[in-house]
């Protein structure tokens, strides 16, 4: 396994489009890093630069102390798992898994031992003689992972590996990947646009937007203390409710409600008195006691939770209640917020 | 390029290699006998091309139809057996041995008769020249030997795999 250093990585395409801006991260041995962000944010480009499938325009990539920036992919000792599996249709599962080692002219008996061990880990032993077309999506993805495992690479790279699977299978595969990581203790860089995958799998998440790193931190850090408005609205499902408010002494004032600050919050916002800021409230921090009038439009009952959609004035708001609520269109309730976040309106950074 | 007999510090003992070799049969095709069979078909093609390009009408007329038919059947059965033995079906090993023996048996009928039968009652020239006789002889012996070897190897490997499958309690794949 390996330690990686990505230092000031940048990618500029021939048409002058800058896909990745000054990407920096030190990845520890055995760490599970998830790059998350919306489509086009540069996460896959970053992964492909690490894999060697894209040239690095500037910056350095160091694996285990060795600069591999200009090294061809085959010499980097990395294995990549793709979204579309990239399996050879005419080969059996066994042959697919053995192929990379066969190309390296490794002894067939050793290849066999490694393939069988990987198949055992992934529960593919009974599928080894089948062709990929005879397998389900989840099994195919496991074969793709198996192909990576047999190589025992320094780094595993996953490019949205679960995107082609249905929701149920995605959940199962997520747990398998997590177990695999615990078992192999491998260094993994995983790209996804699915925040659930990011939050459940990662040791650390790199949240990206428009080619820029927005925040690097543990899942809890990103959820609990988002660095800016982008992270606040991207991480969390449903996303955070955001209100433009003005700081007025120990109150936050907006068109439709007033929020009373605590002493600590008042001190935090002392420099912003009279200025506009953004108030962020996660749906799960909306509580059913307070003074803010909430006009309900509809309910989404999810079993143990209910998402209640509605308006505070003209502003759309979502509340997540931890029981089976039965509100109807037109119902009005008074709500409050038990936890809030503040963001500078100009810089969009969190106020801490 | 030389094969890496050790990889990432993995060194296998003789016992391990022996066990793995057996286990590997479950996931690899029986390619050697299959390839030998295809080669035998090719050699047989040389045989009948070699024999049909000669003017053999006088001698060969009555049997030529049967000969063409036999070659077609030979190719069909050999090809089917090549596919069968590739998948470790031991019956095809026996079929290959039988077809191989029949190839050797064909020598007695033709080209042997070709080299011993005169073109006509008044001529001493034989239906087949010595050079052509030797060539056809080599082709028949070659294809026959290849088929017998393929059949034997295929049969042994198929039986060995069947035994191993029984040992580990694995069902025979359909």
Coordinates of C-alpha atoms in Angstrom, one line a residue:
Chain A
X1 CA 0.0 0.0 0.0
X2 CA 1.1 3.6 -0.4
X3 CA 1.1 7.2 0.6
X4 CA 0.3 9.7 -2.0
X5 CA 1.0 13.4 -2.3
X6 CA -0.9 15.5 -4.9
X7 CA 0.9 18.8 -5.0
X8 CA -0.5 21.8 -6.9
X9 CA -2.0 19.5 -9.5
X10 CA -3.6 21.4 -12.4
X11 CA -5.2 20.3 -15.6
X12 CA -5.6 22.6 -18.6
X13 CA -7.0 21.0 -21.8
X14 CA -5.9 22.0 -25.3
X15 CA -8.9 24.2 -25.7
X16 CA -7.6 26.2 -22.6
X17 CA -10.4 24.9 -20.3
X18 CA -9.0 24.6 -16.9
X19 CA -10.5 21.4 -15.4
X20 CA -8.6 21.2 -12.1
X21 CA -7.1 24.2 -10.1
X22 CA -4.3 23.8 -7.6
X23 CA -5.3 20.4 -6.1
X24 CA -3.4 19.5 -3.0
X25 CA -3.8 16.6 -0.7
X26 CA -1.6 14.2 1.3
X27 CA -3.2 10.8 1.4
X28 CA -2.0 8.4 4.2
X29 CA -1.2 4.8 3.7
X30 CA -4.5 2.8 3.8
X31 CA -6.7 5.8 3.7
X32 CA -10.0 5.8 1.8
X33 CA -10.4 9.2 0.0
X34 CA -13.6 10.1 -1.8
X35 CA -13.7 12.8 -4.4
X36 CA -17.2 14.1 -4.5
X37 CA -18.9 16.9 -6.4
X38 CA -21.4 17.6 -9.2
X39 CA -20.8 16.5 -12.8
X40 CA -18.0 18.5 -14.4
X41 CA -16.3 19.5 -11.2
X42 CA -13.0 17.9 -12.1
X43 CA -13.1 14.9 -9.8
X44 CA -12.8 12.2 -12.6
X45 CA -10.1 14.3 -14.3
X46 CA -8.2 14.4 -11.0
X47 CA -8.5 10.6 -10.7
X48 CA -7.4 10.1 -14.3
X49 CA -4.4 12.3 -13.7
X50 CA -3.5 10.1 -10.7
X51 CA -4.0 7.0 -12.9
X52 CA -1.9 8.5 -15.7
X53 CA -4.7 8.5 -18.2
X54 CA -4.6 12.3 -18.3
X55 CA -1.4 14.3 -18.5
X56 CA -0.7 16.5 -15.5
X57 CA -0.4 20.1 -16.8
X58 CA 1.4 21.3 -13.7
X59 CA 2.1 20.1 -10.2
X60 CA 3.5 16.9 -8.9
X61 CA 2.2 13.5 -8.0
X62 CA 4.3 11.5 -5.5
X63 CA 3.6 7.9 -4.6
X64 CA 5.6 6.5 -1.7
X65 CA 8.2 9.3 -2.0
X66 CA 8.7 8.7 -5.8
X67 CA 7.7 11.4 -8.3
X68 CA 5.5 9.6 -10.8
X69 CA 4.1 12.8 -12.5
X70 CA 5.4 11.8 -15.9
X71 CA 5.5 8.0 -15.4
X72 CA 3.3 5.9 -17.8
X73 CA 0.2 4.3 -16.2
X74 CA 1.6 0.8 -16.4
X75 CA 4.5 1.6 -14.2
X76 CA 2.6 3.4 -11.4
X77 CA 1.3 0.2 -9.8
X78 CA -2.3 1.4 -9.6
X79 CA -5.4 -0.4 -10.5
X80 CA -8.5 1.3 -11.7
X81 CA -12.1 0.2 -11.5
X82 CA -14.4 1.9 -14.0
X83 CA -18.1 2.7 -14.0
X84 CA -18.8 0.5 -17.1
X85 CA -16.7 -2.4 -15.6
X86 CA -14.6 -2.6 -18.8
X87 CA -14.6 -6.4 -18.8
X88 CA -13.6 -8.6 -21.7
X89 CA -16.8 -10.1 -23.0
X90 CA -15.2 -13.1 -24.7
X91 CA -13.3 -14.1 -21.6
X92 CA -14.6 -15.9 -18.5
X93 CA -14.6 -14.3 -15.1
X94 CA -11.5 -16.3 -14.3
X95 CA -9.7 -15.2 -17.4
X96 CA -10.8 -11.6 -16.9
X97 CA -9.3 -11.6 -13.4
X98 CA -6.1 -13.4 -14.5
X99 CA -5.5 -11.3 -17.6
X100 CA -3.4 -8.5 -16.2
X101 CA -1.0 -11.0 -14.5
X102 CA -0.9 -13.1 -17.7
X103 CA 0.3 -10.0 -19.6
X104 CA 3.0 -9.7 -17.0
X105 CA 4.0 -13.3 -17.7
X106 CA 3.5 -14.3 -14.1
X107 CA 3.5 -18.1 -13.5
X108 CA 0.1 -19.6 -14.1
X109 CA 0.1 -21.3 -10.7
X110 CA 0.7 -18.1 -8.9
X111 CA -2.0 -16.4 -11.0
X112 CA -4.4 -19.2 -10.1
X113 CA -3.7 -18.7 -6.4
X114 CA -4.3 -15.0 -6.6
X115 CA -7.4 -15.3 -8.7
X116 CA -8.9 -17.9 -6.3
X117 CA -8.1 -15.7 -3.3
X118 CA -9.7 -12.6 -4.9
X119 CA -12.7 -14.7 -5.9
X120 CA -13.1 -16.0 -2.4
X121 CA -13.0 -12.4 -1.0
X122 CA -15.6 -11.2 -3.5
X123 CA -17.9 -14.3 -3.4
X124 CA -17.2 -15.1 -7.0
X125 CA -15.9 -18.6 -6.7
X126 CA -19.0 -20.2 -8.3
X127 CA -19.0 -17.7 -11.1
X128 CA -15.5 -18.1 -12.4
X129 CA -16.4 -20.1 -15.5
X130 CA -19.1 -17.7 -16.6
X131 CA -18.8 -14.9 -19.2
X132 CA -19.6 -11.4 -18.1
X133 CA -22.9 -11.3 -20.0
X134 CA -24.2 -14.1 -17.7
X135 CA -23.6 -12.0 -14.6
X136 CA -25.7 -9.3 -12.9
X137 CA -24.4 -5.7 -12.7
X138 CA -23.2 -6.2 -9.1
X139 CA -21.4 -9.4 -10.0
X140 CA -19.7 -7.7 -13.0
X141 CA -18.6 -4.8 -10.8
X142 CA -17.1 -7.4 -8.4
X143 CA -15.2 -9.0 -11.2
X144 CA -13.9 -5.6 -12.1
X145 CA -12.8 -5.2 -8.5
X146 CA -11.3 -8.7 -8.5
X147 CA -9.2 -7.8 -11.5
X148 CA -7.8 -4.9 -9.5
X149 CA -7.3 -7.0 -6.3
X150 CA -5.3 -9.8 -8.0
X151 CA -2.7 -7.2 -9.0
X152 CA -2.2 -6.1 -5.4
X153 CA -1.5 -2.6 -6.5
X154 CA -0.3 0.2 -4.3
X155 CA -3.4 2.3 -4.9
X156 CA -6.9 1.4 -6.0
X157 CA -8.7 4.0 -8.1
X158 CA -12.5 3.7 -8.4
X159 CA -14.3 5.9 -10.9
X160 CA -18.0 6.0 -10.0
X161 CA -18.1 2.2 -9.8
X162 CA -21.7 1.9 -8.5
X163 CA -23.4 4.4 -10.8
X164 CA -24.8 1.7 -13.1
X165 CA -26.4 -0.3 -10.3
X166 CA -29.9 -0.1 -8.9
X167 CA -30.3 1.5 -5.5
X168 CA -30.6 -1.7 -3.5
X169 CA -27.5 -3.3 -5.1
X170 CA -25.6 0.0 -4.7
X171 CA -26.2 -0.2 -1.0
X172 CA -25.0 -3.8 -0.8
X173 CA -21.9 -3.1 -2.9
X174 CA -21.1 -0.1 -0.8
X175 CA -21.0 -2.3 2.3
X176 CA -18.8 -4.8 0.3
X177 CA -16.4 -2.1 -0.7
X178 CA -16.1 -1.0 2.9
X179 CA -15.4 -4.5 4.0
X180 CA -12.9 -4.9 1.2
X181 CA -11.1 -1.8 2.4
X182 CA -11.0 -3.0 5.9
X183 CA -9.7 -6.4 4.8
X184 CA -7.1 -5.2 2.3
X185 CA -6.1 -2.1 4.2
X186 CA -5.6 -0.5 0.8
X187 CA -5.1 3.1 -0.2
X188 CA -8.2 4.0 -2.2
X189 CA -9.2 7.0 -4.2
X190 CA -12.9 6.8 -5.0
X191 CA -14.8 9.2 -7.3
X192 CA -18.6 9.6 -6.9
X193 CA -21.3 12.3 -7.3
X194 CA -23.4 10.4 -4.7
X195 CA -23.0 12.0 -1.3
X196 CA -24.3 8.9 0.4
X197 CA -21.4 6.9 -1.0
X198 CA -19.0 9.7 0.0
X199 CA -20.3 9.9 3.6
X200 CA -20.5 6.2 4.2
X201 CA -17.2 5.1 2.6
X202 CA -14.7 7.8 3.2
X203 CA -12.1 8.3 5.8
X204 CA -11.8 11.8 4.3
X205 CA -13.9 13.5 1.6
X206 CA -12.6 16.0 -0.9
X207 CA -15.6 18.1 -2.0
X208 CA -15.0 19.8 -5.4
X209 CA -16.8 22.3 -7.5
X210 CA -15.8 23.9 -10.9
X211 CA -12.3 22.3 -10.6
X212 CA -11.6 23.8 -7.2
X213 CA -11.3 21.9 -3.9
X214 CA -14.0 23.3 -1.6
X215 CA -13.2 21.4 1.5
X216 CA -11.2 18.3 2.6
X217 CA -12.3 16.6 5.8
X218 CA -13.9 13.7 7.5
X219 CA -17.5 13.0 6.6
X220 CA -18.6 14.5 9.9
X221 CA -16.6 17.6 9.4
X222 CA -18.2 18.2 6.0
X223 CA -21.6 17.6 7.3
X224 CA -21.3 19.4 10.6
X225 CA -19.0 22.3 9.8
X226 CA -19.2 22.9 6.0
X227 CA -16.5 25.3 4.9
X228 CA -18.7 27.3 2.6
X229 CA -22.2 27.5 1.0
X230 CA -21.3 25.0 -1.7
X231 CA -20.4 22.3 0.7
X232 CA -23.3 23.1 2.9
X233 CA -25.8 22.8 0.1
X234 CA -24.1 19.8 -1.5
X235 CA -23.6 17.6 1.5
X236 CA -26.7 16.5 3.3
X237 CA -29.9 15.1 1.9
X238 CA -32.2 17.0 1.5
X239 CA -29.9 20.0 1.1
X240 CA -29.6 22.7 3.7
X241 CA -32.2 25.5 3.7
X242 CA -30.6 28.8 3.1
X243 CA -32.0 32.2 4.0
X244 CA -30.7 35.7 3.2
X245 CA -30.8 37.5 6.5
X246 CA -29.5 40.8 8.0
X247 CA -27.7 40.9 11.3
X248 CA -29.5 43.3 13.6
X249 CA -27.9 43.4 17.0
X250 CA -28.8 40.1 18.7
X251 CA -31.3 39.1 16.0
X252 CA -31.3 37.9 12.4
X253 CA -33.9 39.6 10.4
X254 CA -35.4 38.5 7.1
X255 CA -38.6 39.3 5.2
X256 CA -40.6 36.5 6.8
X257 CA -39.1 35.9 10.3
X258 CA -36.8 37.0 12.9
X259 CA -34.2 34.6 14.5
X260 CA -33.0 35.3 18.0
X261 CA -29.3 34.8 18.4
X262 CA -27.7 33.2 21.4
X263 CA -24.9 35.1 23.2
X264 CA -22.3 33.0 21.6
X265 CA -23.8 33.5 18.1
X266 CA -24.1 37.2 18.7
X267 CA -20.4 37.4 19.6
X268 CA -19.6 35.4 16.5
X269 CA -21.5 37.8 14.3
X270 CA -20.3 41.0 16.0
X271 CA -18.4 42.1 12.8
X272 CA -21.4 41.5 10.7
X273 CA -23.8 43.8 12.5
X274 CA -26.0 45.6 9.9
X275 CA -24.7 43.4 7.1
X276 CA -26.4 40.6 5.1
X277 CA -25.3 37.1 5.7
X278 CA -26.7 33.6 4.8
X279 CA -28.4 31.6 7.5
X280 CA -28.3 27.8 6.9
X281 CA -30.6 25.3 8.5
X282 CA -30.4 21.6 7.8
X283 CA -33.9 20.0 7.4
X284 CA -33.2 17.8 10.4
X285 CA -32.6 20.9 12.5
X286 CA -36.1 22.2 11.9
X287 CA -38.2 21.5 15.0
X288 CA -41.9 21.8 15.5
X289 CA -41.8 24.4 18.3
X290 CA -41.0 28.0 17.6
X291 CA -42.4 31.2 16.2
X292 CA -41.8 30.9 12.5
X293 CA -44.9 30.2 10.5
X294 CA -44.4 27.3 8.1
X295 CA -47.0 26.7 5.3
X296 CA -47.0 23.0 4.3
X297 CA -47.4 22.0 0.7
X298 CA -46.8 18.3 0.9
X299 CA -45.3 15.4 2.9
X300 CA -42.9 12.7 1.8
X301 CA -43.1 9.8 4.2
X302 CA -40.0 7.7 4.2
X303 CA -40.8 5.2 6.9
X304 CA -39.0 6.4 10.0
X305 CA -38.7 10.0 8.6
X306 CA -41.0 12.4 7.0
X307 CA -39.8 15.2 4.7
X308 CA -42.2 18.1 5.0
X309 CA -42.1 20.5 2.2
X310 CA -43.5 24.0 2.5
X311 CA -42.8 27.7 2.5
X312 CA -41.7 30.3 5.0
X313 CA -43.2 33.4 3.2
X314 CA -42.1 32.9 -0.3
X315 CA -39.0 30.8 0.5
X316 CA -39.2 27.1 -0.1
X317 CA -38.2 25.1 3.0
X318 CA -37.8 21.4 3.8
X319 CA -38.1 19.9 7.2
X320 CA -37.1 16.4 8.2
X321 CA -39.2 15.1 11.0
X322 CA -38.3 11.8 12.7
X323 CA -41.7 10.2 12.7
X324 CA -44.5 9.5 10.3
X325 CA -46.1 12.9 10.0
X326 CA -49.5 13.3 8.4
X327 CA -49.6 17.0 7.4
X328 CA -51.7 18.0 4.5
X329 CA -51.5 20.8 1.9
X330 CA -52.5 24.0 3.5
X331 CA -51.6 23.1 7.1
X332 CA -49.7 25.7 9.0
X333 CA -47.4 25.0 11.9
X334 CA -44.9 27.0 13.9
X335 CA -41.3 25.9 13.6
X336 CA -38.0 26.8 15.1
X337 CA -34.3 25.9 14.4
X338 CA -32.3 23.9 16.9
X339 CA -29.0 24.4 15.1
X340 CA -28.0 26.9 12.4
X341 CA -25.0 27.8 10.3
X342 CA -23.8 31.2 9.2
X343 CA -22.1 32.1 5.9
X344 CA -20.5 35.3 4.6
X345 CA -22.7 36.4 1.7
X346 CA -19.8 37.9 -0.3
X347 CA -17.1 35.2 0.2
X348 CA -19.7 32.3 0.7
X349 CA -17.3 31.1 3.5
X350 CA -18.7 29.8 6.8
X351 CA -18.5 32.3 9.6
X352 CA -16.8 30.6 12.6
Chain B
X1 CA 10.1 -13.2 -22.3
X2 CA 10.9 -15.4 -19.4
X3 CA 8.1 -16.4 -17.0
X4 CA 8.1 -15.1 -13.5
X5 CA 8.1 -18.2 -11.4
X6 CA 7.9 -16.1 -8.2
X7 CA 5.8 -13.0 -7.8
X8 CA 5.7 -10.5 -4.9
X9 CA 7.6 -12.9 -2.8
X10 CA 5.2 -15.8 -3.4
X11 CA 7.1 -19.0 -3.9
X12 CA 5.1 -22.2 -4.3
X13 CA 6.2 -25.6 -3.0
X14 CA 6.1 -28.7 -5.3
X15 CA 3.0 -30.0 -3.5
X16 CA 1.2 -26.6 -3.9
X17 CA 2.1 -26.5 -7.6
X18 CA 0.8 -30.1 -8.1
X19 CA -2.5 -29.2 -6.3
X20 CA -2.9 -25.9 -8.2
X21 CA -2.2 -27.6 -11.5
X22 CA -5.1 -29.9 -10.9
X23 CA -7.4 -27.1 -9.7
X24 CA -6.5 -25.0 -12.7
X25 CA -8.1 -27.5 -15.0
X26 CA -11.5 -26.4 -13.7
X27 CA -11.0 -22.9 -15.2
X28 CA -8.9 -23.5 -18.3
X29 CA -9.9 -25.1 -21.6
X30 CA -8.3 -28.3 -22.8
X31 CA -6.6 -26.4 -25.5
X32 CA -3.7 -28.7 -26.5
X33 CA -5.8 -31.7 -27.8
X34 CA -8.2 -29.2 -29.4
X35 CA -5.4 -27.5 -31.2
X36 CA -3.8 -30.8 -32.3
X37 CA -7.2 -31.8 -33.7
X38 CA -7.5 -28.6 -35.7
X39 CA -4.0 -29.2 -37.0
X40 CA -4.9 -32.8 -38.0
X41 CA -7.9 -31.3 -40.0
X42 CA -5.4 -29.0 -41.8
X43 CA -3.1 -31.9 -42.6
X44 CA -6.0 -33.9 -44.0
X45 CA -6.9 -30.9 -46.2
X46 CA -3.3 -31.2 -47.6
X47 CA -4.0 -34.9 -48.2
X48 CA -7.1 -34.6 -50.2
X49 CA -5.9 -31.5 -52.2
X50 CA -2.8 -33.6 -53.0
X51 CA -4.8 -36.6 -54.1
X52 CA -7.6 -34.8 -56.1
X53 CA -5.3 -32.8 -58.2
X54 CA -4.1 -36.0 -60.0
X55 CA -5.9 -37.5 -62.9
X56 CA -7.1 -40.6 -61.2
X57 CA -10.3 -41.0 -63.1
X58 CA -9.6 -44.5 -64.4
X59 CA -8.9 -46.0 -61.0
X60 CA -10.6 -43.7 -58.7
X61 CA -13.9 -43.0 -60.5
X62 CA -16.2 -45.4 -58.5
X63 CA -14.8 -44.4 -55.1
X64 CA -14.4 -40.6 -55.6
X65 CA -17.8 -39.8 -54.3
X66 CA -17.3 -41.9 -51.1
X67 CA -13.9 -40.3 -50.7
X68 CA -15.3 -36.7 -50.8
X69 CA -18.1 -37.7 -48.4
X70 CA -15.6 -39.3 -46.0
X71 CA -13.4 -36.2 -46.0
X72 CA -16.4 -34.0 -45.2
X73 CA -17.5 -36.3 -42.4
X74 CA -14.0 -36.5 -41.1
X75 CA -13.7 -32.7 -40.9
X76 CA -17.2 -32.4 -39.3
X77 CA -16.5 -35.1 -36.6
X78 CA -13.0 -33.9 -36.0
X79 CA -14.2 -30.3 -35.5
X80 CA -17.0 -31.4 -33.2
X81 CA -14.5 -33.5 -31.2
X82 CA -12.1 -30.6 -31.0
X83 CA -14.8 -28.5 -29.4
X84 CA -15.9 -31.3 -27.2
X85 CA -12.5 -32.2 -25.9
X86 CA -11.8 -28.5 -25.3
X87 CA -14.5 -28.7 -22.7
X88 CA -13.1 -31.9 -21.1
X89 CA -15.7 -34.3 -22.5
X90 CA -13.9 -37.6 -22.4
X91 CA -16.1 -39.4 -25.0
X92 CA -14.7 -37.1 -27.6
X93 CA -11.2 -38.3 -26.6
X94 CA -12.3 -41.8 -27.7
X95 CA -13.9 -40.5 -30.8
X96 CA -10.6 -38.7 -31.7
X97 CA -8.7 -41.9 -31.2
X98 CA -11.1 -43.9 -33.5
X99 CA -11.0 -41.2 -36.2
X100 CA -7.2 -41.2 -35.9
X101 CA -7.0 -45.0 -36.4
X102 CA -9.4 -44.7 -39.4
X103 CA -6.9 -42.2 -40.9
X104 CA -4.1 -44.8 -40.6
X105 CA -6.4 -47.4 -42.0
X106 CA -7.1 -45.3 -45.1
X107 CA -3.4 -45.8 -46.1
X108 CA -4.2 -49.5 -47.0
X109 CA -6.9 -48.5 -49.4
X110 CA -5.4 -45.4 -50.9
X111 CA -2.6 -44.3 -51.5
X112 CA -1.3 -47.9 -51.2
X113 CA -3.5 -49.1 -54.1
X114 CA -2.5 -46.1 -56.1
X115 CA 1.2 -47.0 -56.0
X116 CA 0.5 -50.7 -56.8
X117 CA -2.2 -50.4 -59.5
X118 CA -1.2 -49.7 -63.1
X119 CA -2.9 -47.0 -65.1
X120 CA -4.1 -49.5 -67.7
X121 CA -3.6 -53.1 -68.6
X122 CA -1.1 -52.2 -71.3
X123 CA 0.9 -49.7 -69.2
X124 CA 3.4 -50.3 -66.4
X125 CA 2.9 -46.7 -65.0
X126 CA 1.1 -46.7 -61.8
X127 CA -1.9 -44.5 -60.8
X128 CA 0.2 -42.7 -58.3
X129 CA 3.8 -41.6 -58.6
X130 CA 6.3 -42.3 -55.8
X131 CA 6.6 -38.6 -54.8
X132 CA 2.8 -38.2 -54.5
X133 CA 2.5 -41.5 -52.7
X134 CA 5.0 -40.4 -50.1
X135 CA 3.4 -37.0 -49.6
X136 CA -0.1 -38.5 -49.2
X137 CA 1.3 -41.2 -46.9
X138 CA 2.9 -38.5 -44.7
X139 CA -0.3 -36.5 -44.6
X140 CA -2.4 -39.5 -43.5
X141 CA 0.1 -40.7 -40.9
X142 CA 0.5 -37.1 -39.7
X143 CA -3.2 -36.4 -39.3
X144 CA -3.9 -39.9 -37.8
X145 CA -1.1 -39.5 -35.3
X146 CA -2.1 -36.0 -34.3
X147 CA -5.7 -37.2 -33.7
X148 CA -4.6 -40.2 -31.6
X149 CA -2.3 -38.0 -29.5
X150 CA -5.0 -35.4 -29.1
X151 CA -7.5 -38.2 -28.1
X152 CA -5.1 -39.7 -25.5
X153 CA -4.1 -36.4 -24.0
X154 CA -7.7 -35.2 -24.0
X155 CA -9.0 -38.4 -22.4
X156 CA -6.4 -38.4 -19.7
X157 CA -7.0 -34.8 -18.8
X158 CA -10.7 -35.2 -18.9
X159 CA -10.6 -38.2 -16.6
X160 CA -8.2 -36.4 -14.3
X161 CA -10.5 -33.4 -14.0
X162 CA -13.5 -35.7 -13.5
X163 CA -11.7 -37.4 -10.6
X164 CA -10.6 -34.1 -9.1
X165 CA -14.2 -32.7 -9.3
X166 CA -15.4 -35.8 -7.4
X167 CA -12.7 -35.4 -4.8
X168 CA -13.7 -31.8 -4.1
X169 CA -17.4 -32.6 -4.4
X170 CA -18.0 -30.2 -7.2
X171 CA -20.8 -30.8 -9.7
X172 CA -20.0 -31.2 -13.3
X173 CA -20.8 -28.0 -15.1
X174 CA -23.5 -28.3 -17.8

